[in-house]
Amino acid sequence: MPNIALELGKQSASFGVHSAYGEQQDVDGIRIIPVALTWSGFGGGSDESGNGGGGGGGYAVPLGAYVRRGDDLRFEPNVVSFLAVAIPFAWVCGRALSRVIRALKK
């Protein structure tokens, strides 16, 4: 029986933006190249009798896309993803700052 963890590791080498969002697209002379933050994790094992198992998972966050129009290339961010990250980050920073200020007042 093949080692499941090794097989999953070989397959995960091809994960990334391409597997999450596909190839670049050409639409009416405009080239769109997706950009994403992806990560994955896998594990596996077996017992002494040779019974094994494994599993894994992954996640992808669309950051935006590079858009090329003729000679112009620029990055256009995904505003929804930015807000989904920025709002909790701002809350945590504000809470930490308020605790630091409170500790310095004592």
CSV table of N, CA and C in Angstrom, one decimal:
chain,number,residue,atom,x,y,z
A,1,MET,N,0.9,-1.2,0.0
A,1,MET,CA,0.0,0.0,0.0
A,1,MET,C,0.9,1.2,0.0
A,2,PRO,N,0.6,2.2,-0.9
A,2,PRO,CA,1.5,3.4,-0.9
A,2,PRO,C,1.3,4.3,0.3
A,3,ASN,N,2.3,5.0,0.6
A,3,ASN,CA,2.2,5.9,1.8
A,3,ASN,C,1.4,7.1,1.4
A,4,ILE,N,0.2,7.3,2.1
A,4,ILE,CA,-0.7,8.3,1.7
A,4,ILE,C,-0.2,9.7,1.9
A,5,ALA,N,0.6,9.9,3.0
A,5,ALA,CA,1.2,11.2,3.3
A,5,ALA,C,2.1,11.6,2.1
A,6,LEU,N,2.9,10.7,1.6
A,6,LEU,CA,3.8,11.0,0.5
A,6,LEU,C,3.0,11.4,-0.7
A,7,GLU,N,2.0,10.6,-1.0
A,7,GLU,CA,1.1,10.9,-2.2
A,7,GLU,C,0.5,12.3,-2.1
A,8,LEU,N,-0.1,12.6,-0.9
A,8,LEU,CA,-0.7,13.9,-0.7
A,8,LEU,C,0.3,15.0,-0.8
A,9,GLY,N,1.6,14.8,-0.3
A,9,GLY,CA,2.6,15.8,-0.5
A,9,GLY,C,3.0,16.1,-1.9
A,10,LYS,N,3.0,15.0,-2.7
A,10,LYS,CA,3.3,15.2,-4.1
A,10,LYS,C,2.2,16.0,-4.8
A,11,GLN,N,1.0,15.7,-4.5
A,11,GLN,CA,-0.2,16.4,-5.1
A,11,GLN,C,-0.3,17.8,-4.7
A,12,SER,N,0.1,18.1,-3.4
A,12,SER,CA,0.0,19.5,-2.9
A,12,SER,C,1.0,20.4,-3.6
A,13,ALA,N,2.0,19.9,-4.2
A,13,ALA,CA,3.0,20.8,-4.9
A,13,ALA,C,2.4,21.6,-6.0
A,14,SER,N,1.3,21.2,-6.5
A,14,SER,CA,0.7,21.9,-7.6
A,14,SER,C,-0.4,22.8,-7.1
A,15,PHE,N,-0.7,22.9,-5.8
A,15,PHE,CA,-1.7,23.8,-5.3
A,15,PHE,C,-1.2,25.2,-5.4
A,16,GLY,N,-2.2,26.1,-5.4
A,16,GLY,CA,-1.8,27.6,-5.4
A,16,GLY,C,-3.0,28.3,-6.1
A,17,VAL,N,-2.6,29.5,-6.6
A,17,VAL,CA,-3.6,30.3,-7.2
A,17,VAL,C,-4.2,29.6,-8.5
A,18,HIS,N,-3.3,28.9,-9.2
A,18,HIS,CA,-3.8,28.2,-10.4
A,18,HIS,C,-4.9,27.2,-10.1
A,19,SER,N,-4.7,26.5,-9.0
A,19,SER,CA,-5.7,25.5,-8.7
A,19,SER,C,-6.9,26.1,-8.0
A,20,ALA,N,-6.8,27.3,-7.4
A,20,ALA,CA,-7.9,27.9,-6.7
A,20,ALA,C,-8.8,28.7,-7.7
A,21,TYR,N,-8.1,29.5,-8.6
A,21,TYR,CA,-8.8,30.4,-9.4
A,21,TYR,C,-8.6,30.3,-10.9
A,22,GLY,N,-7.8,29.3,-11.3
A,22,GLY,CA,-7.6,29.0,-12.7
A,22,GLY,C,-6.5,29.8,-13.4
A,23,GLU,N,-6.5,29.7,-14.7
A,23,GLU,CA,-5.4,30.3,-15.5
A,23,GLU,C,-5.8,31.8,-15.7
A,24,GLN,N,-4.8,32.5,-16.3
A,24,GLN,CA,-5.0,33.9,-16.7
A,24,GLN,C,-6.0,33.9,-17.8
A,25,GLN,N,-6.7,35.0,-17.9
A,25,GLN,CA,-7.8,35.1,-18.9
A,25,GLN,C,-7.5,36.3,-19.8
A,26,ASP,N,-7.8,36.2,-21.1
A,26,ASP,CA,-7.7,37.3,-22.0
A,26,ASP,C,-9.2,37.7,-22.5
A,27,VAL,N,-9.6,38.9,-22.1
A,27,VAL,CA,-11.0,39.3,-22.4
A,27,VAL,C,-10.8,40.7,-23.2
A,28,ASP,N,-11.2,40.7,-24.4
A,28,ASP,CA,-11.2,41.9,-25.3
A,28,ASP,C,-9.9,42.6,-25.2
A,29,GLY,N,-8.8,41.9,-25.3
A,29,GLY,CA,-7.5,42.5,-25.3
A,29,GLY,C,-6.9,42.8,-24.0
A,30,ILE,N,-7.6,42.5,-22.9
A,30,ILE,CA,-7.2,42.8,-21.6
A,30,ILE,C,-6.8,41.4,-20.9
A,31,ARG,N,-5.6,41.3,-20.4
A,31,ARG,CA,-5.2,40.1,-19.7
A,31,ARG,C,-5.4,40.3,-18.2
A,32,ILE,N,-6.1,39.3,-17.6
A,32,ILE,CA,-6.3,39.3,-16.2
A,32,ILE,C,-5.6,38.1,-15.6
A,33,ILE,N,-4.8,38.4,-14.6
A,33,ILE,CA,-4.0,37.3,-13.9
A,33,ILE,C,-4.4,37.3,-12.4
A,34,PRO,N,-5.1,36.3,-11.9
A,34,PRO,CA,-5.6,36.3,-10.5
A,34,PRO,C,-4.4,36.1,-9.5
A,35,VAL,N,-4.6,36.8,-8.4
A,35,VAL,CA,-3.6,36.7,-7.3
A,35,VAL,C,-4.4,36.3,-6.0
A,36,ALA,N,-3.8,35.3,-5.3
A,36,ALA,CA,-4.5,34.8,-4.1
A,36,ALA,C,-3.5,34.3,-3.1
A,37,LEU,N,-3.9,34.3,-1.9
A,37,LEU,CA,-3.1,33.7,-0.8
A,37,LEU,C,-3.7,32.4,-0.5
A,38,THR,N,-2.9,31.3,-0.7
A,38,THR,CA,-3.4,30.0,-0.5
A,38,THR,C,-2.5,29.2,0.5
A,39,TRP,N,-3.1,28.3,1.3
A,39,TRP,CA,-2.3,27.5,2.1
A,39,TRP,C,-3.1,26.2,2.3
A,40,SER,N,-2.3,25.1,2.6
A,40,SER,CA,-2.9,23.8,2.8
A,40,SER,C,-2.1,23.0,3.8
A,41,GLY,N,-2.8,22.0,4.3
A,41,GLY,CA,-2.1,21.1,5.3
A,41,GLY,C,-2.6,19.7,5.1
A,42,PHE,N,-1.7,18.7,5.2
A,42,PHE,CA,-2.1,17.3,5.1
A,42,PHE,C,-1.4,16.5,6.1
A,43,GLY,N,-2.0,15.4,6.4
A,43,GLY,CA,-1.4,14.5,7.4
A,43,GLY,C,-1.9,13.1,7.1
A,44,GLY,N,-1.1,12.1,7.6
A,44,GLY,CA,-1.5,10.7,7.4
A,44,GLY,C,-0.7,9.8,8.3
A,45,GLY,N,-1.1,8.6,8.4
A,45,GLY,CA,-0.4,7.7,9.3
A,45,GLY,C,-1.0,6.3,9.1
A,46,SER,N,-0.3,5.4,9.8
A,46,SER,CA,-0.8,4.0,9.7
A,46,SER,C,-0.4,3.3,11.1
A,47,ASP,N,-1.1,2.2,11.4
A,47,ASP,CA,-0.8,1.5,12.6
A,47,ASP,C,0.0,0.3,12.3
A,48,GLU,N,0.3,-0.5,13.2
A,48,GLU,CA,1.2,-1.7,13.1
A,48,GLU,C,0.7,-2.7,12.1
A,49,SER,N,-0.6,-2.8,12.0
A,49,SER,CA,-1.2,-3.8,11.1
A,49,SER,C,-1.3,-3.3,9.6
A,50,GLY,N,-0.9,-2.1,9.4
A,50,GLY,CA,-0.9,-1.6,8.0
A,50,GLY,C,-2.1,-0.8,7.6
A,51,ASN,N,-3.0,-0.7,8.5
A,51,ASN,CA,-4.2,0.2,8.2
A,51,ASN,C,-3.8,1.6,8.3
A,52,GLY,N,-4.1,2.4,7.3
A,52,GLY,CA,-3.7,3.8,7.3
A,52,GLY,C,-4.8,4.7,6.9
A,53,GLY,N,-4.5,6.0,7.1
A,53,GLY,CA,-5.5,7.0,6.7
A,53,GLY,C,-4.8,8.3,6.6
A,54,GLY,N,-5.5,9.2,6.1
A,54,GLY,CA,-4.9,10.5,5.9
A,54,GLY,C,-6.0,11.5,5.6
A,55,GLY,N,-5.6,12.8,5.5
A,55,GLY,CA,-6.6,13.8,5.3
A,55,GLY,C,-5.9,15.1,5.1
A,56,GLY,N,-6.7,16.1,4.7
A,56,GLY,CA,-6.1,17.4,4.5
A,56,GLY,C,-7.1,18.4,4.2
A,57,GLY,N,-6.6,19.6,4.0
A,57,GLY,CA,-7.5,20.7,3.7
A,57,GLY,C,-6.7,21.9,3.2
A,58,GLY,N,-7.4,22.9,2.8
A,58,GLY,CA,-6.8,24.1,2.3
A,58,GLY,C,-7.7,25.3,2.3
A,59,TYR,N,-7.1,26.4,2.0
A,59,TYR,CA,-7.9,27.7,2.0
A,59,TYR,C,-7.3,28.6,1.0
A,60,ALA,N,-8.1,29.4,0.4
A,60,ALA,CA,-7.6,30.4,-0.5
A,60,ALA,C,-8.4,31.7,-0.3
A,61,VAL,N,-7.6,32.8,-0.3
A,61,VAL,CA,-8.2,34.2,-0.2
A,61,VAL,C,-7.8,34.9,-1.4
A,62,PRO,N,-8.8,35.4,-2.2
A,62,PRO,CA,-8.5,36.2,-3.4
A,62,PRO,C,-8.1,37.6,-3.0
A,63,LEU,N,-6.9,37.9,-3.4
A,63,LEU,CA,-6.3,39.2,-3.1
A,63,LEU,C,-6.6,40.2,-4.1
A,64,GLY,N,-6.8,39.8,-5.4
A,64,GLY,CA,-7.0,40.7,-6.5
A,64,GLY,C,-6.5,40.1,-7.8
A,65,ALA,N,-6.2,41.0,-8.7
A,65,ALA,CA,-5.7,40.6,-10.0
A,65,ALA,C,-4.8,41.6,-10.6
A,66,TYR,N,-3.8,41.1,-11.4
A,66,TYR,CA,-3.0,42.0,-12.2
A,66,TYR,C,-3.8,42.1,-13.5
A,67,VAL,N,-3.9,43.3,-14.0
A,67,VAL,CA,-4.7,43.6,-15.2
A,67,VAL,C,-3.7,44.3,-16.1
A,68,ARG,N,-3.6,43.8,-17.3
A,68,ARG,CA,-2.7,44.3,-18.4
A,68,ARG,C,-3.6,44.8,-19.5
A,69,ARG,N,-3.5,46.1,-19.8
A,69,ARG,CA,-4.2,46.7,-20.9
A,69,ARG,C,-3.1,47.3,-21.8
A,70,GLY,N,-2.7,46.7,-22.9
A,70,GLY,CA,-1.6,47.2,-23.7
A,70,GLY,C,-0.3,47.1,-23.0
A,71,ASP,N,0.3,48.3,-22.8
A,71,ASP,CA,1.6,48.3,-22.0
A,71,ASP,C,1.4,48.6,-20.6
A,72,ASP,N,0.2,48.9,-20.1
A,72,ASP,CA,-0.1,49.3,-18.8
A,72,ASP,C,-0.4,48.0,-18.0
A,73,LEU,N,0.3,47.8,-16.9
A,73,LEU,CA,0.1,46.7,-16.0
A,73,LEU,C,-0.1,47.2,-14.6
A,74,ARG,N,-1.2,46.9,-13.9
A,74,ARG,CA,-1.4,47.3,-12.6
A,74,ARG,C,-2.2,46.3,-11.8
A,75,PHE,N,-2.1,46.4,-10.5
A,75,PHE,CA,-2.7,45.5,-9.6
A,75,PHE,C,-4.0,46.1,-9.1
A,76,GLU,N,-5.1,45.4,-9.2
A,76,GLU,CA,-6.4,45.8,-8.8
A,76,GLU,C,-6.8,44.9,-7.6
A,77,PRO,N,-6.8,45.5,-6.4
A,77,PRO,CA,-7.1,44.6,-5.2
A,77,PRO,C,-8.6,44.2,-5.1
A,78,ASN,N,-8.9,43.1,-4.4
A,78,ASN,CA,-10.2,42.7,-4.1
A,78,ASN,C,-10.6,43.4,-2.8
A,79,VAL,N,-11.5,44.4,-2.9
A,79,VAL,CA,-11.9,45.2,-1.8
A,79,VAL,C,-12.6,44.4,-0.7
A,80,VAL,N,-13.4,43.5,-1.1
A,80,VAL,CA,-14.1,42.6,-0.1
A,80,VAL,C,-13.1,41.9,0.8
A,81,SER,N,-12.1,41.2,0.2
A,81,SER,CA,-11.1,40.5,0.9
A,81,SER,C,-10.3,41.5,1.8
A,82,PHE,N,-10.0,42.6,1.3
A,82,PHE,CA,-9.2,43.6,2.1
A,82,PHE,C,-10.0,44.0,3.3
A,83,LEU,N,-11.3,44.3,3.2
A,83,LEU,CA,-12.1,44.6,4.3
A,83,LEU,C,-12.3,43.5,5.3
A,84,ALA,N,-12.4,42.3,4.8
A,84,ALA,CA,-12.6,41.1,5.6
A,84,ALA,C,-11.3,40.9,6.5
A,85,VAL,N,-10.2,41.4,6.1
A,85,VAL,CA,-8.9,41.2,6.8
A,85,VAL,C,-8.7,42.5,7.6
A,86,ALA,N,-9.0,43.7,7.1
A,86,ALA,CA,-8.6,44.9,7.7
A,86,ALA,C,-9.5,45.3,8.9
A,87,ILE,N,-10.8,44.9,8.9
A,87,ILE,CA,-11.7,45.3,10.0
A,87,ILE,C,-11.3,44.5,11.3
A,88,PRO,N,-11.1,43.2,11.2
A,88,PRO,CA,-10.7,42.5,12.5
A,88,PRO,C,-9.3,42.9,12.9
A,89,PHE,N,-8.4,43.2,12.0
A,89,PHE,CA,-7.1,43.7,12.3
A,89,PHE,C,-7.1,45.0,13.0
A,90,ALA,N,-7.9,45.9,12.5
A,90,ALA,CA,-8.1,47.3,13.2
A,90,ALA,C,-8.7,47.1,14.6
A,91,TRP,N,-9.6,46.2,14.7
A,91,TRP,CA,-10.3,46.0,16.0
A,91,TRP,C,-9.2,45.5,17.0
A,92,VAL,N,-8.4,44.5,16.6
A,92,VAL,CA,-7.4,43.9,17.5
A,92,VAL,C,-6.4,45.0,17.9
A,93,CYS,N,-5.9,45.8,16.9
A,93,CYS,CA,-4.9,46.8,17.2
A,93,CYS,C,-5.5,47.8,18.1
A,94,GLY,N,-6.7,48.3,17.9
A,94,GLY,CA,-7.4,49.2,18.8
A,94,GLY,C,-7.5,48.7,20.2
A,95,ARG,N,-7.9,47.5,20.3
A,95,ARG,CA,-8.1,46.9,21.7
A,95,ARG,C,-6.7,46.8,22.4
A,96,ALA,N,-5.7,46.3,21.6
A,96,ALA,CA,-4.3,46.2,22.2
A,96,ALA,C,-3.8,47.6,22.6
A,97,LEU,N,-4.0,48.6,21.8
A,97,LEU,CA,-3.6,50.0,22.1
A,97,LEU,C,-4.3,50.5,23.3
A,98,SER,N,-5.6,50.3,23.5
A,98,SER,CA,-6.3,50.7,24.7
A,98,SER,C,-5.8,50.1,25.9
A,99,ARG,N,-5.4,48.8,25.9
A,99,ARG,CA,-4.8,48.2,27.0
A,99,ARG,C,-3.4,48.7,27.4
A,100,VAL,N,-2.7,49.0,26.4
A,100,VAL,CA,-1.3,49.6,26.6
A,100,VAL,C,-1.5,50.9,27.3
A,101,ILE,N,-2.4,51.8,26.8
A,101,ILE,CA,-2.6,53.1,27.3
A,101,ILE,C,-3.1,53.0,28.8
A,102,ARG,N,-4.0,52.1,29.0
A,102,ARG,CA,-4.5,51.9,30.4
A,102,ARG,C,-3.4,51.4,31.3
A,103,ALA,N,-2.5,50.5,30.8
A,103,ALA,CA,-1.4,50.0,31.7
A,103,ALA,C,-0.4,51.2,32.0
A,104,LEU,N,-0.2,52.1,31.0
A,104,LEU,CA,0.8,53.2,31.2
A,104,LEU,C,0.2,54.2,32.1
A,105,LYS,N,-1.1,54.4,32.2
A,105,LYS,CA,-1.7,55.3,33.1
A,105,LYS,C,-1.5,54.9,34.6
A,106,LYS,N,-1.4,53.7,34.9
A,106,LYS,CA,-1.3,53.2,36.3
A,106,LYS,C,0.0,53.4,36.9
